[in-house]
Coordinates of C-alpha atoms and ligand atoms in Angstrom, one line a residue:
X1 CA -0.1 -0.1 0.0
X2 CA 1.5 3.3 -1.1
X3 CA 2.5 5.6 1.9
X4 CA 1.6 3.0 4.4
X5 CA 4.5 1.4 6.5
X6 CA 3.2 -1.7 8.9
X7 CA 4.1 -0.5 12.4
X8 CA 4.3 -2.0 15.5
X9 CA 1.2 -1.2 17.2
X10 CA 0.7 0.6 20.5
X11 CA 2.1 0.6 22.6
X12 CA 5.4 1.4 20.5
X13 CA 3.6 3.4 17.9
X14 CA 2.0 6.2 19.3
X15 CA 0.7 9.1 16.8
X16 CA 0.3 11.5 19.6
X17 CA 4.1 11.8 19.9
X18 CA 4.0 14.3 16.6
X19 CA 1.2 16.4 17.8
X20 CA 2.5 17.4 21.3
X21 CA 3.8 20.8 20.5
X22 CA 3.1 23.6 17.5
X23 CA 6.4 22.8 16.1
X24 CA 6.1 19.2 15.9
X25 CA 2.6 19.8 14.4
X26 CA 3.7 22.6 11.9
X27 CA 6.6 20.0 10.9
X28 CA 4.3 17.2 9.6
X29 CA 1.6 19.5 8.3
X30 CA 0.4 18.0 4.9
X31 CA -1.4 20.8 3.4
X32 CA -0.3 24.4 3.7
X33 CA -2.4 27.4 3.3
X34 CA -1.1 30.8 2.5
X35 CA -2.3 33.7 0.6
X36 CA -0.5 33.2 -2.4
X37 CA -3.2 30.4 -3.2
X38 CA -6.2 32.8 -2.7
X39 CA -7.9 34.6 -5.1
X40 CA -10.2 37.7 -4.1
X41 CA -13.5 38.1 -5.8
X42 CA -14.8 41.8 -6.6
X43 CA -17.9 43.3 -7.8
X44 CA -17.1 46.6 -10.0
X45 CA -20.6 48.8 -10.7
X46 CA -20.7 51.2 -13.6
X47 CA -21.8 54.4 -12.1
X48 CA -21.2 53.9 -8.5
X49 CA -18.8 57.0 -8.1
X50 CA -22.1 59.1 -8.3
X51 CA -23.3 57.5 -5.1
X52 CA -20.5 57.2 -2.8
X53 CA -18.4 54.5 -4.4
X54 CA -19.7 51.5 -2.2
X55 CA -22.7 49.7 -1.9
X56 CA -22.7 46.7 0.8
X57 CA -24.2 43.4 -0.2
X58 CA -26.5 42.6 2.6
X59 CA -26.1 39.1 2.8
X60 CA -22.2 39.3 2.6
X61 CA -21.1 41.5 5.4
X62 CA -17.7 43.0 4.5
X63 CA -18.2 42.8 0.6
X64 CA -19.5 45.9 -1.3
X65 CA -20.3 46.5 -4.6
X66 CA -17.5 48.9 -5.8
X67 CA -16.9 51.9 -8.3
X68 CA -13.8 51.5 -10.6
X69 CA -11.6 53.8 -8.1
X70 CA -12.8 52.0 -5.3
X71 CA -11.8 48.8 -6.8
X72 CA -8.3 50.2 -7.6
X73 CA -8.1 50.6 -4.0
X74 CA -9.3 47.3 -2.9
X75 CA -7.0 45.6 -5.3
X76 CA -4.2 47.7 -3.9
X77 CA -5.1 46.5 -0.7
X78 CA -5.5 42.6 -2.0
X79 CA -1.8 43.2 -3.4
X80 CA -0.3 44.6 -0.3
X81 CA -1.8 41.3 1.8
X82 CA 0.2 39.1 -0.6
X83 CA -2.8 38.0 -2.6
X84 CA -1.8 37.1 -6.4
X85 CA -4.9 38.2 -8.1
X86 CA -8.4 39.5 -8.2
X87 CA -11.6 38.1 -9.8
X88 CA -13.7 40.7 -11.6
X89 CA -17.4 40.7 -12.0
X90 CA -19.0 43.7 -14.0
X91 CA -22.3 44.9 -13.2
X92 CA -23.3 47.5 -16.2
X93 CA -25.4 50.5 -16.2
X94 CA -28.1 49.1 -18.7
X95 CA -28.9 45.2 -19.3
X96 CA -30.4 44.4 -22.6
X97 CA -31.5 41.3 -24.1
X98 CA -28.2 40.3 -25.7
X99 CA -25.9 41.3 -22.7
X100 CA -23.9 43.8 -25.1
X101 CA -22.3 45.5 -22.2
X102 CA -20.3 42.4 -21.7
X103 CA -18.1 43.1 -24.6
X104 CA -18.4 47.0 -24.8
X105 CA -14.5 48.2 -25.0
X106 CA -15.4 50.8 -22.6
X107 CA -17.6 48.7 -20.5
X108 CA -17.3 48.3 -16.7
X109 CA -15.2 45.2 -16.4
X110 CA -13.0 46.8 -19.4
X111 CA -12.5 50.3 -17.7
X112 CA -11.8 48.7 -14.1
X113 CA -9.4 45.9 -15.6
X114 CA -7.4 49.0 -17.5
X115 CA -7.5 51.1 -14.0
X116 CA -6.2 48.1 -11.8
X117 CA -3.6 47.2 -14.2
X118 CA -2.3 50.7 -14.6
X119 CA -2.0 50.9 -10.8
X120 CA -1.2 47.6 -9.8
X121 CA 0.6 45.9 -12.8
X122 CA 1.8 42.8 -10.8
X123 CA -1.4 41.9 -9.6
X124 CA -3.3 39.5 -11.8
X125 CA -6.4 40.6 -13.0
X126 CA -9.0 37.6 -13.9
X127 CA -11.9 38.5 -15.6
X128 CA -15.1 36.6 -15.1
X129 CA -16.6 35.9 -18.5
X130 CA -20.4 35.5 -18.5
X131 CA -23.5 37.3 -19.8
X132 CA -25.9 36.7 -16.9
X133 CA -24.7 40.2 -15.3
X134 CA -25.2 42.3 -18.4
X135 CA -28.9 40.3 -19.6
X136 CA -32.2 41.8 -18.8
X137 CA -33.4 38.4 -18.3
X138 CA -30.5 37.2 -16.0
X139 CA -29.6 34.2 -18.3
X140 CA -26.1 33.3 -19.1
X141 CA -26.5 33.5 -22.8
X142 CA -28.7 34.4 -25.8
X143 CA -32.3 33.3 -25.6
X144 CA -34.5 31.7 -28.2
X145 CA -38.0 32.2 -28.4
X146 CA -39.2 29.6 -26.6
X147 CA -37.0 30.8 -23.5
X148 CA -34.5 28.5 -23.9
X149 CA -30.5 29.4 -24.1
X150 CA -29.1 29.3 -27.7
X151 CA -25.6 27.6 -26.8
X152 CA -23.8 28.4 -30.3
X153 CA -24.9 31.8 -30.7
X154 CA -23.9 32.6 -27.0
X155 CA -20.7 31.2 -27.6
X156 CA -19.5 33.6 -30.5
X157 CA -20.5 36.9 -27.8
X158 CA -18.7 35.0 -25.3
X159 CA -15.6 34.7 -27.4
X160 CA -15.8 38.3 -28.5
X161 CA -16.1 39.2 -24.9
X162 CA -12.9 37.3 -23.9
X163 CA -10.8 39.3 -26.9
X164 CA -12.5 42.6 -25.4
X165 CA -11.5 41.5 -22.0
X166 CA -7.8 40.5 -22.9
X167 CA -7.4 43.7 -25.0
X168 CA -8.0 45.7 -21.9
X169 CA -5.6 43.8 -19.9
X170 CA -7.2 41.0 -18.4
X171 CA -4.2 38.6 -17.4
X172 CA -6.5 35.4 -17.1
X173 CA -10.1 34.9 -19.0
X174 CA -12.7 32.7 -16.7
X175 CA -15.7 31.7 -18.5
X176 CA -18.4 30.9 -16.0
X177 CA -21.4 30.4 -18.4
X178 CA -21.4 26.7 -19.1
X179 CA -21.9 26.6 -22.5
X180 CA -20.7 23.6 -24.3
X181 CA -17.7 24.5 -26.9
X182 CA -17.0 28.0 -25.3
X183 CA -13.6 27.2 -24.2
X184 CA -12.4 26.1 -27.4
X185 CA -14.1 29.2 -29.4
X186 CA -12.6 31.6 -26.7
X187 CA -8.9 30.1 -27.3
X188 CA -9.2 30.1 -31.1
X189 CA -10.6 33.9 -30.7
X190 CA -7.9 35.1 -28.6
X191 CA -5.4 33.1 -30.6
X192 CA -6.5 35.1 -33.6
X193 CA -6.4 38.3 -32.0
X194 CA -2.6 37.5 -31.1
X195 CA -3.7 37.0 -27.4
X196 CA -1.9 33.5 -27.4
X197 CA -0.3 34.0 -24.2
X198 CA -3.8 34.6 -22.1
X199 CA -4.4 31.8 -20.1
X200 CA -8.2 30.4 -19.7
X201 CA -9.4 29.4 -16.1
X202 CA -12.6 27.8 -16.9
X203 CA -15.5 27.2 -14.8
X204 CA -15.5 23.4 -15.9
X205 CA -17.7 21.6 -13.4
X206 CA -19.8 24.3 -12.4
X207 CA -23.0 23.0 -10.5
X208 CA -26.7 24.4 -10.5
X209 CA -26.3 25.4 -6.8
X210 CA -28.6 27.0 -4.4
X211 CA -25.2 28.5 -2.8
X212 CA -25.3 31.3 -5.4
X213 CA -27.8 33.2 -3.9
X214 CA -26.2 36.4 -2.3
X215 CA -24.1 36.7 -5.7
X216 CA -27.1 37.2 -7.5
X217 CA -28.5 39.8 -4.9
X218 CA -25.0 41.2 -5.5
X219 CA -25.1 41.0 -9.4
X220 CA -28.8 41.6 -9.9
X221 CA -28.5 38.4 -12.0
X222 CA -31.1 36.3 -10.8
X223 CA -33.0 34.8 -13.8
X224 CA -36.3 36.5 -14.5
X225 CA -37.7 33.2 -15.1
X226 CA -36.7 29.5 -15.1
X227 CA -33.4 28.5 -13.7
X228 CA -30.0 27.5 -14.8
X229 CA -30.2 23.8 -14.7
X230 CA -30.4 23.3 -18.5
X231 CA -26.7 24.4 -18.6
X232 CA -25.1 24.1 -15.3
X233 CA -24.4 20.8 -14.0
X234 CA -26.6 18.6 -11.8
X235 CA -25.0 18.2 -8.1
X236 CA -25.5 14.5 -8.3
X237 CA -23.0 14.0 -11.0
X238 CA -19.4 13.5 -10.6
X239 CA -18.2 11.4 -13.6
X240 CA -20.1 14.0 -15.8
X241 CA -18.0 16.4 -13.8
X242 CA -14.9 14.6 -15.1
X243 CA -16.3 14.6 -18.7
X244 CA -16.7 18.5 -18.5
X245 CA -13.3 19.0 -17.3
X246 CA -11.8 16.6 -19.9
X247 CA -13.6 18.4 -22.7
X248 CA -12.2 21.9 -21.4
X249 CA -8.7 20.7 -21.2
X250 CA -8.9 19.2 -24.7
X251 CA -10.3 22.6 -25.6
X252 CA -7.3 24.4 -24.4
X253 CA -8.2 25.3 -20.7
X254 CA -5.0 26.1 -18.7
X255 CA -6.7 25.7 -15.4
X256 CA -10.0 24.0 -14.3
X257 CA -12.5 24.9 -11.7
X258 CA -15.1 23.3 -9.6
X259 CA -17.7 25.3 -8.4
X260 CA -19.1 25.7 -5.5
X261 CA -16.4 24.2 -3.4
X262 CA -17.4 22.6 -0.1
X263 CA -20.4 20.7 -0.9
X264 CA -18.4 19.4 -3.8
X265 CA -14.7 18.3 -2.3
X266 CA -15.1 15.0 -3.6
X267 CA -15.4 16.6 -7.1
X268 CA -12.3 18.5 -6.4
X269 CA -10.3 15.6 -5.6
X270 CA -11.4 13.4 -8.5
X271 CA -10.7 16.0 -11.1
X272 CA -7.1 16.6 -9.3
X273 CA -6.6 13.0 -9.6
X274 CA -7.8 12.3 -12.9
X275 CA -6.0 15.0 -14.7
X276 CA -3.1 16.7 -12.9
X277 CA -4.3 19.7 -13.8
X278 CA -4.0 23.1 -11.8
X279 CA -7.3 23.2 -10.3
X280 CA -9.0 26.3 -8.8
X281 CA -12.1 25.9 -6.4
X282 CA -14.7 28.7 -5.8
X283 CA -15.9 28.9 -2.0
X284 CA -19.1 30.8 -3.5
X285 CA -21.2 33.5 -1.9
X286 CA -23.5 31.4 -0.1
X287 CA -20.8 29.5 1.7
X288 CA -19.3 32.8 2.8
X289 CA -22.8 34.0 4.1
X290 CA -23.5 31.0 6.0
X291 CA -20.0 31.6 8.0
X292 CA -20.7 35.3 8.2
X293 CA -24.1 34.6 9.9
X294 CA -23.1 31.8 12.1
X295 CA -20.3 33.9 13.3
X296 CA -22.2 37.3 13.8
X297 CA -24.7 35.1 16.1
X298 CA -21.8 33.9 18.1
X299 CA -22.2 30.5 17.1
X300 CA -18.7 29.7 15.7
X301 CA -15.2 31.3 15.8
X302 CA -14.9 32.9 12.2
X303 CA -11.3 32.8 12.2
X304 CA -10.9 29.5 12.9
X305 CA -13.8 28.1 10.9
X306 CA -12.3 29.9 7.7
X307 CA -8.9 29.0 7.6
X308 CA -10.1 25.2 8.6
X309 CA -12.5 25.5 5.6
X310 CA -10.0 26.8 3.3
X311 CA -7.3 24.4 4.3
X312 CA -9.9 21.5 3.3
X313 CA -10.3 22.9 0.2
X314 CA -6.5 22.9 -0.7
X315 CA -6.4 19.4 1.1
X316 CA -9.1 18.0 -1.3
X317 CA -6.8 19.0 -4.1
X318 CA -7.3 22.7 -5.1
X319 CA -4.1 24.6 -5.9
X320 CA -6.3 28.1 -6.1
X321 CA -8.9 29.0 -3.7
X322 CA -11.4 32.0 -5.0
X323 CA -12.8 33.2 -1.6
X324 CA -14.7 36.2 -0.1
X325 CA -12.5 35.4 2.9
X326 CA -9.3 36.1 0.8
X327 CA -8.3 39.5 2.5
X328 CA -9.1 38.3 6.1
X329 CA -7.5 35.0 5.6
X330 CA -4.4 36.7 4.4
X331 CA -4.3 39.0 7.5
X332 CA -4.7 35.8 9.8
X333 CA -2.2 34.0 8.0
X334 CA 0.2 36.7 8.4
X335 CA 0.2 36.6 12.1
Ligands
PBG401 C1 -21.7 34.2 -13.4 C2 -21.5 33.5 -12.1 C3 -22.1 33.1 -10.9 C4 -21.1 33.0 -9.9 C5 -19.9 33.2 -10.6 N1 -19.9 33.6 -12.0 C6 -23.6 33.2 -10.7 C7 -24.3 32.1 -11.2 O1 -24.0 31.2 -12.1 O2 -25.5 32.4 -11.0 C8 -21.2 33.1 -8.5 C9 -20.4 33.1 -7.3 C10 -20.8 33.3 -6.0 O3 -21.7 32.6 -5.6 O4 -20.0 33.5 -5.5 N2 -22.6 33.2 -14.2

């Protein structure tokens, strides 16, 4: 058996010997958590400068919608804490049927990306790529007359958006829409524009989860009708998650993602073992909101719960953890 040494049992073998002091425990710790693995998500809203620059998200204490200048300041804070990057979500001033704000070269995410890269060139800007924050109906793509999402027409718009984001200076493109074939189309579009060095972090196994509730409040992206089960994955499926991941890898994904994180630790482990790819896990808005609510009620110790949670996501096989706790965790890990 790999990694197993047949030992002489108790009393000679005493596993508590290596748990006796902090320095011994540190010496044999199998999973390390540090700020360099954590990505800080931010919501940037068009026009918020005129309304004070920050707008709190009720279900997510400590997370605000930000104006572009506040986003630049917060990105600076993230960089100062040793976080490698930020993940940007844009909230446009106006939404329409197609989600045209997504590929507008002067759109909110493009402007925010330029401003953040100008001020903090070493910080990675990862652009979330989806149409749901930009469409009036809140779905992640173009609608057909019957209300279903038209896969191939949506993929074209996503590829166009990716090019616009990368031209604005995004270091990584992160498609979160779950349309079939989008990774290959985005890769081809980027390569055609001479952007072959821009990596794709694909939300490969993204489940149709109730844990996205607070995010949809934050981005105003709750579907006006129906739900996302026609494109996001059934929470019961793990073999299918591997198929999604393999296809994305074949289409050119550089990093694959599993989302949400905590209810899907088994999926993270299987993806890591099966592919050996860099794996990201998204500790989503609902996971954050639950910890915040329990901590505010005095039921759990927030710092301890957050560090244990993030460690468990890393232990499951995630190299990168996207989490709204990133700034706090980076602070706690310093002390
Ligand atoms: C956009 C997108 C969503 C999240 C990330 N990208 C929402 C959704 O699919 O409804 C969720 C993030 C979170 O809950 O923190 N498609």
